[in-house]
Amino acid sequence: FCLDDHEVFIDVSIGIALNDGHYSRPDEMVRDADTALHEAKAAGKGRYALFDAAMRDAVVERLELQGDLRRGLDAGEFRLHYQPILRVETEQLVGFEALLRWQHPTRGLLSPATFMTVAEESGLIAPLGAWALREACRQFRLWLDTLPSTDLTMAVNVTARQLVQRDFDQQVAGVLADAGLEARHLELEVTESSLIVDPEAARRTLVALREMGVRLSIDDFGTGYSSLGYLRSFPFDQLKIDRSFVVDIHENQNAVSVVKTILELASQLGLEVIAEGIETFTQLDQLRTLKCQYAQGYYFARPLTAASATDLVHRAATDALA
């Protein structure tokens, strides 16, 4: 198309619904065509998609899950599990990462992969994130009540919607005050994708949190688009090496080179490093050779219930005194 002496090239995505006799109103057909259109866009745009029974089932399931999410949040069905973070050199416990779980009444214990997309689409991701932050701090307070001198930290994931809220730093300050925690005990993890939503708002929020004394970590480092730029522009204390770089570190020289480069970069920038996804002693031994500071993964422990994590905290304290 020529518009004001400019050539404009336009792609088109098409959603198609066929009237096979089961529609009773035109708007039902338009609704299904719109569903197919979203599928076409999600598949890469510039293409068409034909509505079918599988799409209908997926829509129904998503709507049911969205309703269950709202009910589940009100009914207190969500839980936090805690995965230990250990010092690589000594395997000493240094903290936990709080991980969200949903104790669904009929589907059992669900991981975030099952419901986070629907939570984001429905806008429930912000209240879920706020609940997780409050619950993690409440649990950490219980540990401090019995072990007041502990130097452990609690890492909590922060969503993009939370990060761009104007008063998020004040929300965090309020949660810490309610739990009676010092900011140094809290570590907030953000992904690169959450920074992309509104980089300037995210930077302001992170700077304010850092000034409060909250520790900041960039999660899944190396899997996004602008990792180095983020390390330079945002006030992070540490980065987490994604499990995809660790899984074959014991047998893949390229993986070793990548991890070694990340560690050297972090050292130059004064950042601590946590490697995720450690499942074998060989992987841990390789990380120890490379001088990685911290690690977490199934080799040490799967995410633990609050009761099991509490037992681990007390065992670690006892071992430290022995």
PDB file of C-alpha atoms in Angstrom:
ATOM      1  CA  PHE A   1       0.000   0.000   0.000  1.00  0.00           C
ATOM      2  CA  CYS A   2       1.184   3.519  -0.772  1.00  0.00           C
ATOM      3  CA  LEU A   3       0.449   5.987   2.033  1.00  0.00           C
ATOM      4  CA  ASP A   4       1.736   9.564   1.685  1.00  0.00           C
ATOM      5  CA  ASP A   5       4.518   8.485  -0.682  1.00  0.00           C
ATOM      6  CA  HIS A   6       5.528   5.624   1.644  1.00  0.00           C
ATOM      7  CA  GLU A   7       5.263   1.964   0.779  1.00  0.00           C
ATOM      8  CA  VAL A   8       3.660  -0.007   3.632  1.00  0.00           C
ATOM      9  CA  PHE A   9       3.784  -3.802   3.680  1.00  0.00           C
ATOM     10  CA  ILE A  10       1.133  -5.545   5.773  1.00  0.00           C
ATOM     11  CA  ASP A  11       0.916  -9.161   6.816  1.00  0.00           C
ATOM     12  CA  VAL A  12      -2.372 -10.756   7.746  1.00  0.00           C
ATOM     13  CA  SER A  13      -3.395 -13.399  10.255  1.00  0.00           C
ATOM     14  CA  ILE A  14      -6.702 -15.163   9.697  1.00  0.00           C
ATOM     15  CA  GLY A  15      -8.936 -17.142  12.027  1.00  0.00           C
ATOM     16  CA  ILE A  16     -11.530 -19.367  10.378  1.00  0.00           C
ATOM     17  CA  ALA A  17     -14.638 -20.984  11.804  1.00  0.00           C
ATOM     18  CA  LEU A  18     -16.831 -23.228   9.627  1.00  0.00           C
ATOM     19  CA  ASN A  19     -20.568 -23.405  10.158  1.00  0.00           C
ATOM     20  CA  ASP A  20     -21.159 -27.126  10.527  1.00  0.00           C
ATOM     21  CA  GLY A  21     -24.666 -26.666  11.855  1.00  0.00           C
ATOM     22  CA  HIS A  22     -23.973 -26.480  15.596  1.00  0.00           C
ATOM     23  CA  TYR A  23     -23.983 -22.666  15.847  1.00  0.00           C
ATOM     24  CA  SER A  24     -27.236 -21.068  16.978  1.00  0.00           C
ATOM     25  CA  ARG A  25     -26.070 -17.421  16.898  1.00  0.00           C
ATOM     26  CA  PRO A  26     -23.654 -15.484  14.649  1.00  0.00           C
ATOM     27  CA  ASP A  27     -21.659 -14.185  17.610  1.00  0.00           C
ATOM     28  CA  GLU A  28     -20.738 -17.773  18.563  1.00  0.00           C
ATOM     29  CA  MET A  29     -19.137 -18.245  15.156  1.00  0.00           C
ATOM     30  CA  VAL A  30     -17.291 -14.937  15.440  1.00  0.00           C
ATOM     31  CA  ARG A  31     -16.061 -15.960  18.902  1.00  0.00           C
ATOM     32  CA  ASP A  32     -14.591 -19.214  17.570  1.00  0.00           C
ATOM     33  CA  ALA A  33     -13.041 -17.455  14.579  1.00  0.00           C
ATOM     34  CA  ASP A  34     -11.425 -15.018  17.020  1.00  0.00           C
ATOM     35  CA  THR A  35     -10.056 -17.946  19.030  1.00  0.00           C
ATOM     36  CA  ALA A  36      -8.551 -19.373  15.837  1.00  0.00           C
ATOM     37  CA  LEU A  37      -7.106 -15.939  15.037  1.00  0.00           C
ATOM     38  CA  HIS A  38      -5.255 -15.895  18.368  1.00  0.00           C
ATOM     39  CA  GLU A  39      -3.865 -19.343  17.562  1.00  0.00           C
ATOM     40  CA  ALA A  40      -2.633 -18.080  14.187  1.00  0.00           C
ATOM     41  CA  LYS A  41      -0.882 -15.128  15.813  1.00  0.00           C
ATOM     42  CA  ALA A  42       0.636 -17.314  18.511  1.00  0.00           C
ATOM     43  CA  ALA A  43       2.027 -19.641  15.839  1.00  0.00           C
ATOM     44  CA  GLY A  44       4.052 -16.821  14.307  1.00  0.00           C
ATOM     45  CA  LYS A  45       1.608 -14.490  12.550  1.00  0.00           C
ATOM     46  CA  GLY A  46       1.170 -14.174   8.806  1.00  0.00           C
ATOM     47  CA  ARG A  47      -0.818 -17.402   8.626  1.00  0.00           C
ATOM     48  CA  TYR A  48      -4.283 -18.841   9.123  1.00  0.00           C
ATOM     49  CA  ALA A  49      -5.756 -21.241  11.653  1.00  0.00           C
ATOM     50  CA  LEU A  50      -8.950 -23.274  11.420  1.00  0.00           C
ATOM     51  CA  PHE A  51     -11.026 -23.569  14.592  1.00  0.00           C
ATOM     52  CA  ASP A  52     -11.530 -27.145  15.750  1.00  0.00           C
ATOM     53  CA  ALA A  53     -12.695 -29.132  18.760  1.00  0.00           C
ATOM     54  CA  ALA A  54      -9.192 -29.162  20.275  1.00  0.00           C
ATOM     55  CA  MET A  55      -9.170 -25.353  20.358  1.00  0.00           C
ATOM     56  CA  ARG A  56     -12.613 -25.345  21.956  1.00  0.00           C
ATOM     57  CA  ASP A  57     -11.459 -27.786  24.618  1.00  0.00           C
ATOM     58  CA  ALA A  58      -8.359 -25.677  25.275  1.00  0.00           C
ATOM     59  CA  VAL A  59     -10.463 -22.535  25.678  1.00  0.00           C
ATOM     60  CA  VAL A  60     -12.844 -24.280  28.055  1.00  0.00           C
ATOM     61  CA  GLU A  61      -9.959 -25.683  30.089  1.00  0.00           C
ATOM     62  CA  ARG A  62      -8.311 -22.251  30.276  1.00  0.00           C
ATOM     63  CA  LEU A  63     -11.549 -20.638  31.439  1.00  0.00           C
ATOM     64  CA  GLU A  64     -12.058 -23.345  34.054  1.00  0.00           C
ATOM     65  CA  LEU A  65      -8.469 -22.978  35.248  1.00  0.00           C
ATOM     66  CA  GLN A  66      -8.897 -19.216  35.501  1.00  0.00           C
ATOM     67  CA  GLY A  67     -11.987 -19.678  37.654  1.00  0.00           C
ATOM     68  CA  ASP A  68     -10.176 -22.256  39.786  1.00  0.00           C
ATOM     69  CA  LEU A  69      -7.272 -19.839  40.230  1.00  0.00           C
ATOM     70  CA  ARG A  70      -9.512 -17.103  41.603  1.00  0.00           C
ATOM     71  CA  ARG A  71     -11.253 -19.542  43.922  1.00  0.00           C
ATOM     72  CA  GLY A  72      -7.969 -21.169  44.937  1.00  0.00           C
ATOM     73  CA  LEU A  73      -6.365 -17.858  45.866  1.00  0.00           C
ATOM     74  CA  ASP A  74      -9.350 -16.972  48.048  1.00  0.00           C
ATOM     75  CA  ALA A  75      -9.469 -20.481  49.558  1.00  0.00           C
ATOM     76  CA  GLY A  76      -5.783 -20.552  50.507  1.00  0.00           C
ATOM     77  CA  GLU A  77      -4.867 -23.456  48.210  1.00  0.00           C
ATOM     78  CA  PHE A  78      -1.437 -22.123  47.269  1.00  0.00           C
ATOM     79  CA  ARG A  79       1.739 -23.296  48.956  1.00  0.00           C
ATOM     80  CA  LEU A  80       5.420 -22.442  48.946  1.00  0.00           C
ATOM     81  CA  HIS A  81       8.092 -25.082  48.693  1.00  0.00           C
ATOM     82  CA  TYR A  82      11.687 -24.216  49.471  1.00  0.00           C
ATOM     83  CA  GLN A  83      14.737 -25.349  47.515  1.00  0.00           C
ATOM     84  CA  PRO A  84      18.043 -25.155  49.410  1.00  0.00           C
ATOM     85  CA  ILE A  85      20.935 -23.077  48.083  1.00  0.00           C
ATOM     86  CA  LEU A  86      24.371 -24.276  49.191  1.00  0.00           C
ATOM     87  CA  ARG A  87      27.940 -23.088  49.064  1.00  0.00           C
ATOM     88  CA  VAL A  88      29.721 -25.167  46.412  1.00  0.00           C
ATOM     89  CA  GLU A  89      33.040 -25.472  48.239  1.00  0.00           C
ATOM     90  CA  THR A  90      31.654 -26.748  51.555  1.00  0.00           C
ATOM     91  CA  GLU A  91      28.043 -27.733  50.731  1.00  0.00           C
ATOM     92  CA  GLN A  92      26.975 -25.474  53.598  1.00  0.00           C
ATOM     93  CA  LEU A  93      23.366 -24.227  53.553  1.00  0.00           C
ATOM     94  CA  VAL A  94      23.202 -20.494  52.793  1.00  0.00           C
ATOM     95  CA  GLY A  95      19.542 -19.959  51.924  1.00  0.00           C
ATOM     96  CA  PHE A  96      16.418 -21.050  50.104  1.00  0.00           C
ATOM     97  CA  GLU A  97      14.482 -20.166  46.984  1.00  0.00           C
ATOM     98  CA  ALA A  98      10.725 -20.010  47.569  1.00  0.00           C
ATOM     99  CA  LEU A  99       8.825 -21.804  44.796  1.00  0.00           C
ATOM    100  CA  LEU A 100       5.076 -21.491  44.233  1.00  0.00           C
ATOM    101  CA  ARG A 101       2.852 -24.588  44.180  1.00  0.00           C
ATOM    102  CA  TRP A 102      -0.918 -25.014  43.914  1.00  0.00           C
ATOM    103  CA  GLN A 103      -2.652 -27.714  45.938  1.00  0.00           C
ATOM    104  CA  HIS A 104      -5.586 -28.118  43.542  1.00  0.00           C
ATOM    105  CA  PRO A 105      -8.538 -29.934  45.143  1.00  0.00           C
ATOM    106  CA  THR A 106      -8.978 -32.395  42.240  1.00  0.00           C
ATOM    107  CA  ARG A 107      -5.758 -32.227  40.200  1.00  0.00           C
ATOM    108  CA  GLY A 108      -3.306 -32.488  43.080  1.00  0.00           C
ATOM    109  CA  LEU A 109      -0.110 -30.502  43.541  1.00  0.00           C
ATOM    110  CA  LEU A 110       0.544 -28.334  40.474  1.00  0.00           C
ATOM    111  CA  SER A 111       3.774 -26.619  39.462  1.00  0.00           C
ATOM    112  CA  PRO A 112       3.790 -23.051  38.071  1.00  0.00           C
ATOM    113  CA  ALA A 113       4.221 -24.367  34.513  1.00  0.00           C
ATOM    114  CA  THR A 114       0.606 -25.554  34.719  1.00  0.00           C
ATOM    115  CA  PHE A 115      -1.009 -22.268  35.693  1.00  0.00           C
ATOM    116  CA  MET A 116       1.326 -19.279  35.336  1.00  0.00           C
ATOM    117  CA  THR A 117       0.319 -18.433  31.751  1.00  0.00           C
ATOM    118  CA  VAL A 118      -3.352 -18.324  32.736  1.00  0.00           C
ATOM    119  CA  ALA A 119      -2.452 -16.311  35.834  1.00  0.00           C
ATOM    120  CA  GLU A 120      -0.691 -13.740  33.649  1.00  0.00           C
ATOM    121  CA  GLU A 121      -3.557 -13.560  31.139  1.00  0.00           C
ATOM    122  CA  SER A 122      -6.152 -13.113  33.882  1.00  0.00           C
ATOM    123  CA  GLY A 123      -4.193 -10.530  35.880  1.00  0.00           C
ATOM    124  CA  LEU A 124      -3.934 -12.840  38.889  1.00  0.00           C
ATOM    125  CA  ILE A 125      -0.151 -13.003  38.642  1.00  0.00           C
ATOM    126  CA  ALA A 126       0.275  -9.849  40.759  1.00  0.00           C
ATOM    127  CA  PRO A 127      -1.801 -11.016  43.760  1.00  0.00           C
ATOM    128  CA  LEU A 128      -0.149 -14.446  43.536  1.00  0.00           C
ATOM    129  CA  GLY A 129       3.277 -12.833  43.599  1.00  0.00           C
ATOM    130  CA  ALA A 130       2.291 -10.614  46.509  1.00  0.00           C
ATOM    131  CA  TRP A 131       1.031 -13.631  48.450  1.00  0.00           C
ATOM    132  CA  ALA A 132       4.255 -15.564  47.785  1.00  0.00           C
ATOM    133  CA  LEU A 133       6.364 -12.653  49.064  1.00  0.00           C
ATOM    134  CA  ARG A 134       4.332 -12.340  52.272  1.00  0.00           C
ATOM    135  CA  GLU A 135       4.324 -16.084  52.905  1.00  0.00           C
ATOM    136  CA  ALA A 136       8.075 -16.475  52.298  1.00  0.00           C
ATOM    137  CA  CYS A 137       8.847 -13.647  54.738  1.00  0.00           C
ATOM    138  CA  ARG A 138       6.416 -15.067  57.294  1.00  0.00           C
ATOM    139  CA  GLN A 139       8.134 -18.461  57.109  1.00  0.00           C
ATOM    140  CA  PHE A 140      11.585 -16.910  57.398  1.00  0.00           C
ATOM    141  CA  ARG A 141      10.444 -15.034  60.505  1.00  0.00           C
ATOM    142  CA  LEU A 142       9.518 -18.371  62.089  1.00  0.00           C
ATOM    143  CA  TRP A 143      13.037 -19.628  61.443  1.00  0.00           C
ATOM    144  CA  LEU A 144      14.553 -16.474  62.916  1.00  0.00           C
ATOM    145  CA  ASP A 145      12.436 -16.856  66.062  1.00  0.00           C
ATOM    146  CA  THR A 146      14.287 -20.078  66.876  1.00  0.00           C
ATOM    147  CA  LEU A 147      17.645 -19.193  65.270  1.00  0.00           C
ATOM    148  CA  PRO A 148      18.011 -15.410  65.674  1.00  0.00           C
ATOM    149  CA  SER A 149      21.652 -15.341  64.575  1.00  0.00           C
ATOM    150  CA  THR A 150      21.145 -17.120  61.237  1.00  0.00           C
ATOM    151  CA  ASP A 151      22.725 -15.626  58.125  1.00  0.00           C
ATOM    152  CA  LEU A 152      20.431 -17.473  55.730  1.00  0.00           C
ATOM    153  CA  THR A 153      18.610 -15.622  52.942  1.00  0.00           C
ATOM    154  CA  MET A 154      15.217 -16.154  51.339  1.00  0.00           C
ATOM    155  CA  ALA A 155      14.978 -15.732  47.561  1.00  0.00           C
ATOM    156  CA  VAL A 156      11.567 -14.887  46.083  1.00  0.00           C
ATOM    157  CA  ASN A 157      10.692 -14.561  42.409  1.00  0.00           C
ATOM    158  CA  VAL A 158       9.234 -11.247  41.262  1.00  0.00           C
ATOM    159  CA  THR A 159       6.889 -10.982  38.269  1.00  0.00           C
ATOM    160  CA  ALA A 160       6.989  -8.324  35.569  1.00  0.00           C
ATOM    161  CA  ARG A 161       3.665  -6.879  36.771  1.00  0.00           C
ATOM    162  CA  GLN A 162       5.030  -6.451  40.284  1.00  0.00           C
ATOM    163  CA  LEU A 163       8.247  -4.894  39.082  1.00  0.00           C
ATOM    164  CA  VAL A 164       6.567  -2.050  37.183  1.00  0.00           C
ATOM    165  CA  GLN A 165       4.150  -1.136  39.990  1.00  0.00           C
ATOM    166  CA  ARG A 166       4.993   2.376  41.148  1.00  0.00           C
ATOM    167  CA  ASP A 167       4.893   1.501  44.830  1.00  0.00           C
ATOM    168  CA  PHE A 168       6.403  -1.978  44.687  1.00  0.00           C
ATOM    169  CA  ASP A 169       9.421  -0.970  46.759  1.00  0.00           C
ATOM    170  CA  GLN A 170       7.046   0.334  49.435  1.00  0.00           C
ATOM    171  CA  GLN A 171       5.057  -2.892  49.280  1.00  0.00           C
ATOM    172  CA  VAL A 172       8.272  -4.831  49.943  1.00  0.00           C
ATOM    173  CA  ALA A 173       9.167  -2.485  52.801  1.00  0.00           C
ATOM    174  CA  GLY A 174       5.733  -3.088  54.300  1.00  0.00           C
ATOM    175  CA  VAL A 175       6.049  -6.871  54.051  1.00  0.00           C
ATOM    176  CA  LEU A 176       9.476  -6.771  55.711  1.00  0.00           C
ATOM    177  CA  ALA A 177       8.161  -4.549  58.499  1.00  0.00           C
ATOM    178  CA  ASP A 178       5.144  -6.795  59.099  1.00  0.00           C
ATOM    179  CA  ALA A 179       7.400  -9.856  59.322  1.00  0.00           C
ATOM    180  CA  GLY A 180      10.025  -8.082  61.411  1.00  0.00           C
ATOM    181  CA  LEU A 181      12.794  -8.914  58.915  1.00  0.00           C
ATOM    182  CA  GLU A 182      15.910  -7.016  57.976  1.00  0.00           C
ATOM    183  CA  ALA A 183      16.158  -6.319  54.259  1.00  0.00           C
ATOM    184  CA  ARG A 184      19.459  -8.211  54.033  1.00  0.00           C
ATOM    185  CA  HIS A 185      17.638 -11.499  54.571  1.00  0.00           C
ATOM    186  CA  LEU A 186      15.482 -11.019  51.454  1.00  0.00           C
ATOM    187  CA  GLU A 187      16.632 -11.646  47.915  1.00  0.00           C
ATOM    188  CA  LEU A 188      14.400 -10.851  44.942  1.00  0.00           C
ATOM    189  CA  GLU A 189      14.904 -12.716  41.678  1.00  0.00           C
ATOM    190  CA  VAL A 190      13.888 -11.175  38.354  1.00  0.00           C
ATOM    191  CA  THR A 191      14.111 -12.626  34.865  1.00  0.00           C
ATOM    192  CA  GLU A 192      15.380 -10.782  31.825  1.00  0.00           C
ATOM    193  CA  SER A 193      11.925 -10.972  30.255  1.00  0.00           C
ATOM    194  CA  SER A 194      10.435  -9.076  33.205  1.00  0.00           C
ATOM    195  CA  LEU A 195      12.913  -6.250  32.646  1.00  0.00           C
ATOM    196  CA  ILE A 196      11.893  -5.849  29.008  1.00  0.00           C
ATOM    197  CA  VAL A 197       8.306  -4.816  29.848  1.00  0.00           C
ATOM    198  CA  ASP A 198       9.329  -1.343  31.081  1.00  0.00           C
ATOM    199  CA  PRO A 199      13.113  -1.106  31.581  1.00  0.00           C
ATOM    200  CA  GLU A 200      13.128   2.397  33.051  1.00  0.00           C
ATOM    201  CA  ALA A 201      10.386   1.639  35.596  1.00  0.00           C
ATOM    202  CA  ALA A 202      12.124  -1.621  36.491  1.00  0.00           C
ATOM    203  CA  ARG A 203      15.434   0.188  37.001  1.00  0.00           C
ATOM    204  CA  ARG A 204      13.850   2.758  39.329  1.00  0.00           C
ATOM    205  CA  THR A 205      12.215   0.031  41.375  1.00  0.00           C
ATOM    206  CA  LEU A 206      15.382  -2.075  41.604  1.00  0.00           C
ATOM    207  CA  VAL A 207      17.494   0.922  42.612  1.00  0.00           C
ATOM    208  CA  ALA A 208      15.004   1.741  45.393  1.00  0.00           C
ATOM    209  CA  LEU A 209      15.025  -1.876  46.603  1.00  0.00           C
ATOM    210  CA  ARG A 210      18.806  -2.010  46.559  1.00  0.00           C
ATOM    211  CA  GLU A 211      18.995   1.209  48.604  1.00  0.00           C
ATOM    212  CA  MET A 212      16.716  -0.467  51.169  1.00  0.00           C
ATOM    213  CA  GLY A 213      19.245  -3.284  51.499  1.00  0.00           C
ATOM    214  CA  VAL A 214      17.321  -5.967  49.593  1.00  0.00           C
ATOM    215  CA  ARG A 215      19.567  -8.240  47.543  1.00  0.00           C
ATOM    216  CA  LEU A 216      18.826  -8.548  43.814  1.00  0.00           C
ATOM    217  CA  SER A 217      19.430 -11.452  41.480  1.00  0.00           C
ATOM    218  CA  ILE A 218      18.963 -11.915  37.739  1.00  0.00           C
ATOM    219  CA  ASP A 219      17.481 -15.349  37.096  1.00  0.00           C
ATOM    220  CA  ASP A 220      18.079 -17.685  34.125  1.00  0.00           C
ATOM    221  CA  PHE A 221      21.085 -15.653  33.045  1.00  0.00           C
ATOM    222  CA  GLY A 222      22.095 -16.141  29.426  1.00  0.00           C
ATOM    223  CA  THR A 223      18.712 -17.227  28.100  1.00  0.00           C
ATOM    224  CA  GLY A 224      17.421 -13.738  27.201  1.00  0.00           C
ATOM    225  CA  TYR A 225      18.414 -11.135  24.640  1.00  0.00           C
ATOM    226  CA  SER A 226      20.366  -8.463  26.481  1.00  0.00           C
ATOM    227  CA  SER A 227      22.073 -10.110  29.421  1.00  0.00           C
ATOM    228  CA  LEU A 228      25.234  -8.028  29.330  1.00  0.00           C
ATOM    229  CA  GLY A 229      23.316  -4.784  28.990  1.00  0.00           C
ATOM    230  CA  TYR A 230      21.195  -5.657  32.004  1.00  0.00           C
ATOM    231  CA  LEU A 231      24.238  -6.445  34.128  1.00  0.00           C
ATOM    232  CA  ARG A 232      25.644  -3.027  33.296  1.00  0.00           C
ATOM    233  CA  SER A 233      22.409  -1.040  33.757  1.00  0.00           C
ATOM    234  CA  PHE A 234      20.741  -2.671  36.759  1.00  0.00           C
ATOM    235  CA  PRO A 235      22.002  -2.945  40.359  1.00  0.00           C
ATOM    236  CA  PHE A 236      22.234  -6.723  40.715  1.00  0.00           C
ATOM    237  CA  ASP A 237      24.118  -8.514  43.469  1.00  0.00           C
ATOM    238  CA  GLN A 238      24.245 -11.904  41.807  1.00  0.00           C
ATOM    239  CA  LEU A 239      23.271 -13.876  38.748  1.00  0.00           C
ATOM    240  CA  LYS A 240      21.950 -17.399  38.378  1.00  0.00           C
ATOM    241  CA  ILE A 241      23.349 -19.612  35.641  1.00  0.00           C
ATOM    242  CA  ASP A 242      20.486 -21.341  33.867  1.00  0.00           C
ATOM    243  CA  ARG A 243      20.309 -25.128  34.171  1.00  0.00           C
ATOM    244  CA  SER A 244      20.638 -25.470  30.387  1.00  0.00           C
ATOM    245  CA  PHE A 245      24.320 -24.482  30.699  1.00  0.00           C
ATOM    246  CA  VAL A 246      24.939 -26.933  33.536  1.00  0.00           C
ATOM    247  CA  VAL A 247      23.186 -30.125  32.431  1.00  0.00           C
ATOM    248  CA  ASP A 248      26.140 -31.475  30.391  1.00  0.00           C
ATOM    249  CA  ILE A 249      28.984 -29.484  31.939  1.00  0.00           C
ATOM    250  CA  HIS A 250      30.739 -32.711  32.937  1.00  0.00           C
ATOM    251  CA  GLU A 251      31.054 -33.903  29.335  1.00  0.00           C
ATOM    252  CA  ASN A 252      30.709 -30.892  27.055  1.00  0.00           C
ATOM    253  CA  GLN A 253      33.723 -28.615  26.719  1.00  0.00           C
ATOM    254  CA  ASN A 254      31.601 -25.869  25.170  1.00  0.00           C
ATOM    255  CA  ALA A 255      29.375 -25.870  28.253  1.00  0.00           C
ATOM    256  CA  VAL A 256      32.457 -25.636  30.443  1.00  0.00           C
ATOM    257  CA  SER A 257      33.702 -22.666  28.412  1.00  0.00           C
ATOM    258  CA  VAL A 258      30.355 -20.859  28.680  1.00  0.00           C
ATOM    259  CA  VAL A 259      30.118 -21.320  32.447  1.00  0.00           C
ATOM    260  CA  LYS A 260      33.750 -20.317  32.894  1.00  0.00           C
ATOM    261  CA  THR A 261      33.144 -17.137  30.883  1.00  0.00           C
ATOM    262  CA  ILE A 262      30.059 -16.263  32.945  1.00  0.00           C
ATOM    263  CA  LEU A 263      32.001 -16.787  36.163  1.00  0.00           C
ATOM    264  CA  GLU A 264      34.864 -14.591  34.973  1.00  0.00           C
ATOM    265  CA  LEU A 265      32.434 -11.874  33.877  1.00  0.00           C
ATOM    266  CA  ALA A 266      30.632 -11.979  37.208  1.00  0.00           C
ATOM    267  CA  SER A 267      33.922 -11.724  39.064  1.00  0.00           C
ATOM    268  CA  GLN A 268      34.889  -8.631  37.082  1.00  0.00           C
ATOM    269  CA  LEU A 269      31.517  -7.030  37.909  1.00  0.00           C
ATOM    270  CA  GLY A 270      31.632  -8.006  41.579  1.00  0.00           C
ATOM    271  CA  LEU A 271      28.652 -10.368  41.320  1.00  0.00           C
ATOM    272  CA  GLU A 272      28.088 -13.644  43.112  1.00  0.00           C
ATOM    273  CA  VAL A 273      26.993 -16.665  41.049  1.00  0.00           C
ATOM    274  CA  ILE A 274      24.500 -19.460  41.709  1.00  0.00           C
ATOM    275  CA  ALA A 275      24.347 -22.430  39.339  1.00  0.00           C
ATOM    276  CA  GLU A 276      20.896 -24.000  38.978  1.00  0.00           C
ATOM    277  CA  GLY A 277      19.890 -27.532  38.126  1.00  0.00           C
ATOM    278  CA  ILE A 278      22.678 -29.510  39.808  1.00  0.00           C
ATOM    279  CA  GLU A 279      21.685 -33.179  39.671  1.00  0.00           C
ATOM    280  CA  THR A 280      24.947 -35.148  39.954  1.00  0.00           C
ATOM    281  CA  PHE A 281      28.162 -35.078  41.950  1.00  0.00           C
ATOM    282  CA  THR A 282      30.121 -34.804  38.688  1.00  0.00           C
ATOM    283  CA  GLN A 283      28.363 -31.551  37.827  1.00  0.00           C
ATOM    284  CA  LEU A 284      29.013 -30.220  41.331  1.00  0.00           C
ATOM    285  CA  ASP A 285      32.668 -31.241  41.158  1.00  0.00           C
ATOM    286  CA  GLN A 286      33.102 -29.436  37.841  1.00  0.00           C
ATOM    287  CA  LEU A 287      31.547 -26.287  39.296  1.00  0.00           C
ATOM    288  CA  ARG A 288      33.855 -26.556  42.283  1.00  0.00           C
ATOM    289  CA  THR A 289      36.823 -26.735  39.908  1.00  0.00           C
ATOM    290  CA  LEU A 290      35.570 -23.629  38.111  1.00  0.00           C
ATOM    291  CA  LYS A 291      35.230 -21.771  41.463  1.00  0.00           C
ATOM    292  CA  CYS A 292      31.466 -21.274  41.257  1.00  0.00           C
ATOM    293  CA  GLN A 293      30.284 -19.994  44.631  1.00  0.00           C
ATOM    294  CA  TYR A 294      26.756 -21.364  45.111  1.00  0.00           C
ATOM    295  CA  ALA A 295      24.475 -24.032  43.671  1.00  0.00           C
ATOM    296  CA  GLN A 296      21.020 -25.548  43.944  1.00  0.00           C
ATOM    297  CA  GLY A 297      19.344 -28.575  42.409  1.00  0.00           C
ATOM    298  CA  TYR A 298      18.028 -32.071  42.958  1.00  0.00           C
ATOM    299  CA  TYR A 299      21.495 -33.331  43.889  1.00  0.00           C
ATOM    300  CA  PHE A 300      21.101 -31.484  47.187  1.00  0.00           C
ATOM    301  CA  ALA A 301      17.321 -31.616  47.559  1.00  0.00           C
ATOM    302  CA  ARG A 302      14.092 -31.238  45.680  1.00  0.00           C
ATOM    303  CA  PRO A 303      11.911 -28.291  46.725  1.00  0.00           C
ATOM    304  CA  LEU A 304      10.897 -28.991  50.330  1.00  0.00           C
ATOM    305  CA  THR A 305       7.695 -28.393  52.236  1.00  0.00           C
ATOM    306  CA  ALA A 306       7.885 -25.793  54.997  1.00  0.00           C
ATOM    307  CA  ALA A 307       8.168 -28.543  57.614  1.00  0.00           C
ATOM    308  CA  SER A 308      11.019 -30.331  55.808  1.00  0.00           C
ATOM    309  CA  ALA A 309      12.825 -27.052  55.152  1.00  0.00           C
ATOM    310  CA  THR A 310      12.526 -26.197  58.854  1.00  0.00           C
ATOM    311  CA  ASP A 311      14.127 -29.530  59.754  1.00  0.00           C
ATOM    312  CA  LEU A 312      16.976 -28.779  57.345  1.00  0.00           C
ATOM    313  CA  VAL A 313      17.493 -25.315  58.844  1.00  0.00           C
ATOM    314  CA  HIS A 314      17.828 -26.777  62.332  1.00  0.00           C
ATOM    315  CA  ARG A 315      20.134 -29.590  61.180  1.00  0.00           C
ATOM    316  CA  ALA A 316      22.355 -27.084  59.427  1.00  0.00           C
ATOM    317  CA  ALA A 317      22.494 -24.938  62.577  1.00  0.00           C
ATOM    318  CA  THR A 318      23.400 -27.965  64.675  1.00  0.00           C
ATOM    319  CA  ASP A 319      26.145 -28.996  62.248  1.00  0.00           C
ATOM    320  CA  ALA A 320      27.556 -25.480  62.270  1.00  0.00           C
ATOM    321  CA  LEU A 321      27.850 -25.571  66.070  1.00  0.00           C
ATOM    322  CA  ALA A 322      29.394 -29.051  66.160  1.00  0.00           C
TER     323      ALA A 322
END
